[in-house]
Short mmCIF file of C-alpha atoms in Angstrom, two decimals:
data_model
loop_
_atom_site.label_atom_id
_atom_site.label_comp_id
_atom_site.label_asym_id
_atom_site.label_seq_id
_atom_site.Cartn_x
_atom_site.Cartn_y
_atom_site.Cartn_z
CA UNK G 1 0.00 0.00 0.00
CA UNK G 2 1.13 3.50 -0.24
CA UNK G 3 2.61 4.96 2.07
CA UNK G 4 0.71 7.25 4.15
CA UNK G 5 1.80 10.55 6.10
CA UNK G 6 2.03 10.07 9.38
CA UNK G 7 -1.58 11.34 11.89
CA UNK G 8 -2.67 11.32 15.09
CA UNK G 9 -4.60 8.42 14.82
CA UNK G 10 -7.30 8.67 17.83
CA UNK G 11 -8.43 5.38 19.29
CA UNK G 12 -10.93 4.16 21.73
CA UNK G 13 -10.01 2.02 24.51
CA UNK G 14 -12.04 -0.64 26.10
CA UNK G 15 -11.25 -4.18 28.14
CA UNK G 16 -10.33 -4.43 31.86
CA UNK G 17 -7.94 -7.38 32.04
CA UNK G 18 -7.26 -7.33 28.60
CA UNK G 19 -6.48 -3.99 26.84
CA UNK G 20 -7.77 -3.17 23.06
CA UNK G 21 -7.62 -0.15 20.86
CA UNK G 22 -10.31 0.64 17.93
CA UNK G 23 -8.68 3.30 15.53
CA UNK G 24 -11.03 5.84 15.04
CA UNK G 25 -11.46 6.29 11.61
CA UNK G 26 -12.58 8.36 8.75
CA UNK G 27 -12.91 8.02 4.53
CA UNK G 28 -10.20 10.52 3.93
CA UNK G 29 -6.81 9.58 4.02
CA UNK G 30 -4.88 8.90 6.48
CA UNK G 31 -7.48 8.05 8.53
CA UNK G 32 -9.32 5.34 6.28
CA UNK G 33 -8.24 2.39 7.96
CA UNK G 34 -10.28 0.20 10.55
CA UNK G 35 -8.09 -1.19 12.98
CA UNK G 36 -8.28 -3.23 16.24
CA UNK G 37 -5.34 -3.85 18.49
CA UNK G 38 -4.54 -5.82 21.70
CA UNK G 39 -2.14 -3.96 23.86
CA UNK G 40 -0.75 -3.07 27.12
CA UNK G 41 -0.66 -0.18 28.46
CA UNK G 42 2.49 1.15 30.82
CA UNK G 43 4.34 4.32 31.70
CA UNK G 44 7.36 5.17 34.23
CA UNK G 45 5.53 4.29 37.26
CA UNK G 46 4.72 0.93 35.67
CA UNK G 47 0.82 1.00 37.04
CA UNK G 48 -0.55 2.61 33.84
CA UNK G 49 -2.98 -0.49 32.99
CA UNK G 50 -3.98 -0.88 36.57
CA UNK G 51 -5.13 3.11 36.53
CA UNK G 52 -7.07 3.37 33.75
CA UNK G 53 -8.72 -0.43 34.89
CA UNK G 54 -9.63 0.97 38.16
CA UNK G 55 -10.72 4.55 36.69
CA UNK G 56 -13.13 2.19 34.16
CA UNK G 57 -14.38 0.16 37.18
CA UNK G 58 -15.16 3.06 39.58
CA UNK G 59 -16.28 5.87 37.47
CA UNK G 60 -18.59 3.49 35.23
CA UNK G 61 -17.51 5.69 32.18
CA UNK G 62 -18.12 4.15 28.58
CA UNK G 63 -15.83 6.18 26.47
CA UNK G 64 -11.92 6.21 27.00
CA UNK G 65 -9.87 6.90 24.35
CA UNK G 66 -6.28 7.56 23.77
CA UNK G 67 -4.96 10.44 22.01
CA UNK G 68 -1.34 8.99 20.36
CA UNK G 69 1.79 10.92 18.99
CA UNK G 70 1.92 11.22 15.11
CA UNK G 71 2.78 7.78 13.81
CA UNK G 72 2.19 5.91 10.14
CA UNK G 73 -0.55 2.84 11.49
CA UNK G 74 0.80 1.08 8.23
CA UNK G 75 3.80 0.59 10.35
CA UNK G 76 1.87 -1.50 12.44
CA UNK G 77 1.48 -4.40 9.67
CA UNK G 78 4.01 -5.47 6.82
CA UNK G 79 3.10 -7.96 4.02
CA UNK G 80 6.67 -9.78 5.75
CA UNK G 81 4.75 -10.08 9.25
CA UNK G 82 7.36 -7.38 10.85
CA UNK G 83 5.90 -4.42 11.53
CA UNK G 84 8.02 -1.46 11.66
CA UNK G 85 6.44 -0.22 14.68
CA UNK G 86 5.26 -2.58 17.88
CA UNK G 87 4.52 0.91 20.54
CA UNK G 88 3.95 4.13 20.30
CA UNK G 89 2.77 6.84 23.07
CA UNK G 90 0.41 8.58 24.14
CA UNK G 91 -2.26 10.47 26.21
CA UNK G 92 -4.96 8.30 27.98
CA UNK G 93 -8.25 10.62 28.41
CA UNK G 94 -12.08 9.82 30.48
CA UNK G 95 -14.35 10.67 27.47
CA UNK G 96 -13.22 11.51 24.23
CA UNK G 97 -10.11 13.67 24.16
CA UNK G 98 -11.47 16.11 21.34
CA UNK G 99 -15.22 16.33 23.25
CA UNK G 100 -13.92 17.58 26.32
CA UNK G 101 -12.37 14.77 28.13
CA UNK G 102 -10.34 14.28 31.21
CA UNK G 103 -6.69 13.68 30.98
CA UNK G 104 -5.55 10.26 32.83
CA UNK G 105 -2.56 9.25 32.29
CA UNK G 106 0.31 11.61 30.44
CA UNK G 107 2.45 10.05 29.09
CA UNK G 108 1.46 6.30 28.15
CA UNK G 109 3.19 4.16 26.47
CA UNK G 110 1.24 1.89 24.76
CA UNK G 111 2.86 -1.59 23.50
CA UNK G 112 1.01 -3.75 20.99
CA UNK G 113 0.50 -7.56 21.83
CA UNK G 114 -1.77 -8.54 18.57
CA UNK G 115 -3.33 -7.13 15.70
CA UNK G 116 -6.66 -8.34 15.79
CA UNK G 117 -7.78 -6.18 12.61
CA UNK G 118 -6.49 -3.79 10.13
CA UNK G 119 -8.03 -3.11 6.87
CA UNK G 120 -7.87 0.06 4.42
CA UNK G 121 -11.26 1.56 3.14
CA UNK G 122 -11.56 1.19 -0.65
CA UNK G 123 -13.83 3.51 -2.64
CA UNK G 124 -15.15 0.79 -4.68
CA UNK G 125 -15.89 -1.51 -1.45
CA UNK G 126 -19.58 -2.94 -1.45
CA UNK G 127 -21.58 -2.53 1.50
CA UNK G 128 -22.46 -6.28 3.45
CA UNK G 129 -25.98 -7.33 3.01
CA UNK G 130 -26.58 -8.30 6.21
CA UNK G 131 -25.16 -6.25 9.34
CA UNK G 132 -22.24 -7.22 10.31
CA UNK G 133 -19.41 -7.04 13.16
CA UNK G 134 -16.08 -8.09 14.24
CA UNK G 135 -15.75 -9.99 17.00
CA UNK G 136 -12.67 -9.80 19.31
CA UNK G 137 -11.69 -9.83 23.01
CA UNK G 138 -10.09 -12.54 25.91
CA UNK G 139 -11.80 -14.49 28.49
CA UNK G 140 -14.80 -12.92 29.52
CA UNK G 141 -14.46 -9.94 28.05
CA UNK G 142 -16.10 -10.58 24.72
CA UNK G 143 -16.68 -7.11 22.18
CA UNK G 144 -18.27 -6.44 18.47
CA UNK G 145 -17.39 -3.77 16.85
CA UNK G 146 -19.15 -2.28 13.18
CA UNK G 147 -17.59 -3.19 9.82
CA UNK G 148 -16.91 -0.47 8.36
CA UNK G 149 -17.14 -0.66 4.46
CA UNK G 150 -18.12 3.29 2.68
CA UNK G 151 -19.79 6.03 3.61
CA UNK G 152 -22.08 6.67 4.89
CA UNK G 153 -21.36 4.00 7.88
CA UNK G 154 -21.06 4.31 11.43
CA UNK G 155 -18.47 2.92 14.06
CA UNK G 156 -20.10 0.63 16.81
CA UNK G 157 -18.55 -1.08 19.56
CA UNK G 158 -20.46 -3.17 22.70
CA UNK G 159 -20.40 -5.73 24.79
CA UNK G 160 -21.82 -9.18 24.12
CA UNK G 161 -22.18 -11.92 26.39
CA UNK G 162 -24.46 -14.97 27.15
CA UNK G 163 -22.57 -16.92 23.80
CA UNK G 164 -24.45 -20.17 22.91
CA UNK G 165 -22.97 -22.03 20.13
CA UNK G 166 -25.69 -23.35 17.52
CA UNK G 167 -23.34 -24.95 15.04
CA UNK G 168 -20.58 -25.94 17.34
CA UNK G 169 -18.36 -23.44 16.38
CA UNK G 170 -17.90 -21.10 19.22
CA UNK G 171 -15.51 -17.86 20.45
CA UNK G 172 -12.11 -19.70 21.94
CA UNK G 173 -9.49 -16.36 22.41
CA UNK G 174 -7.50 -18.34 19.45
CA UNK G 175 -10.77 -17.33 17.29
CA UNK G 176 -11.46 -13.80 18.53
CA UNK G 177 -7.72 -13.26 18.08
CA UNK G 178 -8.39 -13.29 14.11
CA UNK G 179 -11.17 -11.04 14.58
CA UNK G 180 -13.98 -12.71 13.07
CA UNK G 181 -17.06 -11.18 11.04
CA UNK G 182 -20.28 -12.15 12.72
CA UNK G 183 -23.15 -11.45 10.48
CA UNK G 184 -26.59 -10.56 12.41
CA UNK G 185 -29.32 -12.58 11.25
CA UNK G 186 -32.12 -10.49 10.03
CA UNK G 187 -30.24 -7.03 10.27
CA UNK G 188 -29.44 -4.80 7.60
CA UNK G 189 -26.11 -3.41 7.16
CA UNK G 190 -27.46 0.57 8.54
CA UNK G 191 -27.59 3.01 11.71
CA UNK G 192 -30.94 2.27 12.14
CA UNK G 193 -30.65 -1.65 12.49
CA UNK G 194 -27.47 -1.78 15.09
CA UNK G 195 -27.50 -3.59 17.86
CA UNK G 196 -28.59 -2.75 21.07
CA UNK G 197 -28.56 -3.15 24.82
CA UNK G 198 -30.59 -5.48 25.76
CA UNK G 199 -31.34 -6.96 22.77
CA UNK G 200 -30.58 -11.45 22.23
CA UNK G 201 -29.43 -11.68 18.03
CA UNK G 202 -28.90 -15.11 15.76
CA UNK G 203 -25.36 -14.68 14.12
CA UNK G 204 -23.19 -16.79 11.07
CA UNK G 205 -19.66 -16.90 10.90
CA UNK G 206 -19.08 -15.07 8.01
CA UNK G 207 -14.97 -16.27 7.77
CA UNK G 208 -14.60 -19.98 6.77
CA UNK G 209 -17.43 -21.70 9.09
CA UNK G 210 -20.02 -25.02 8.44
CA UNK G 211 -22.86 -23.38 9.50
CA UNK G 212 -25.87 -24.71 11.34
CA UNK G 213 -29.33 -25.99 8.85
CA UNK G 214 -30.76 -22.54 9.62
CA UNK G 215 -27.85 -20.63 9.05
CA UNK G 216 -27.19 -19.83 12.50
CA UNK G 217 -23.93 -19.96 14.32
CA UNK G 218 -23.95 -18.12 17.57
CA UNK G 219 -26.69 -16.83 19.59
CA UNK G 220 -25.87 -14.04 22.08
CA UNK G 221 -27.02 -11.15 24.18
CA UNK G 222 -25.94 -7.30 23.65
CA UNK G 223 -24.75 -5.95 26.95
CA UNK G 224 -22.81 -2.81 27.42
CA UNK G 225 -22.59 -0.17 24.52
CA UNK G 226 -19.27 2.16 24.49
CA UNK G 227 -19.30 4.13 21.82
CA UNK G 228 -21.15 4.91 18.82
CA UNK G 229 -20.84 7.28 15.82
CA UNK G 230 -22.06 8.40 12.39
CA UNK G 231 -21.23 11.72 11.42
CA UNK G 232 -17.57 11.78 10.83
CA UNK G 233 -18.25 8.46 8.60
CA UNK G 234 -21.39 10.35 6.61
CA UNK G 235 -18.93 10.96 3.92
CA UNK G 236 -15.35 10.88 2.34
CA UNK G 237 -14.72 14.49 2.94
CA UNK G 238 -14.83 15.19 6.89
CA UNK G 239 -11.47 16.21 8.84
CA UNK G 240 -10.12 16.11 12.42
#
């Protein structure tokens, strides 16, 4: 792929015990590029993780995101399998860090264990059918977040839990690992059908799976939703 100038490339942070990034993206370069990480998170006291876990788990907040230094996130992957970069730092904020969100942790040095995801928009890319999510996350920590194809889209990321396997297939951390598409049965790929709190969904592997007679893989509940956005995804042309 080209190469692209090096951004600020905003990301949202979720997980307790285990720590994952979602790039925040856009349709204009150099933000097109949807991108999940798992990482650690330290600094020069070495408690950085165990901060922004106990922040999450006493202030209830949804949104955390990180605010990094200018870095190329193509150095994250190479076709070779080494990426140029495997850390970069950062500023850890409560709330989103350009909609008036509390600094946490200056400076943070973020290391990355896994890329879970990472995928460049394409202008000729055909929007999915059926709605669809990547699955990723350790334990019982378990997280979808929106496929993002073209514009206009919106980013999505919850919590799932209560996972049933229909066709045997199931979420061991070796699967979520690879980030699998889930695609919701009887969902259309828009805003207005996107999963909810509350709400129990029928999914299908969409990545190399035998599925079940009726099509149905997984059956699951929608628990905790952390962030959600449209409007800097309603086109190609929007800037930070």
């Amino acid at each position: 792929m080209p190469v692209e100038p090096k951004a600020a490339h905003g990301m949202l942070v979720v997980g307790e015990e285990t720590v994952y990034l979602s790039h925040l993206p856009m349709f204009m370069r150099p933000h097109d590029f949807q991108v999940l990480l798992e990482v650690t998170l330290k600094n020069g006291s070495g408690d950085a993780q165990k901060t922004y876990s106990e922040d999450r788990r006493t202030t209830g907040t949804d949104v955390y995101t990180l605010n990094p230094e200018p870095f190329r996130i193509s150095d994250l992957v190479t076709p070779e399998g080494q990426p140029v970069i495997t850390s970069f730092n950062g500023t850890l904020f409560r709330g989103h860090f350009e909609r008036g969100g509390t600094e946490l942790i200056d400076p943070v040095t973020v290391e990355v264990q896994r890329v879970v995801h990472f995928r460049q928009f394409h202008m000729h890319a055909t929007r999915p059918p059926d709605l669809t999510y990547l699955a990723f996350g350790k334990g019982k920590e378990l997280f979808l977040a929106h496929l993002i194809t073209t514009p206009p889209d919106f980013d999505h990321l919850m919590a799932m839990g209560n996972v049933r396997s229909v066709s045997g297939v199931t979420l061991t951390d070796e699967v979520l690992g690879k980030g699998p598409r889930l695609a919701i049965v009887g969902r259309a790929d828009r805003p207005d059908d996107r999963l909810r709190e509350g709400q129990q969904v029928a999914a299908r592997f969409l990545d190399g799976a035998d599925h079940a007679a009726d099509g149905v893989d997984l059956r699951f509940s929608l628990e905790r939703e952390f962030y959600v956005e449209e409007g800097e995804l309603a086109t190609g042309s929007h800037s930070h």
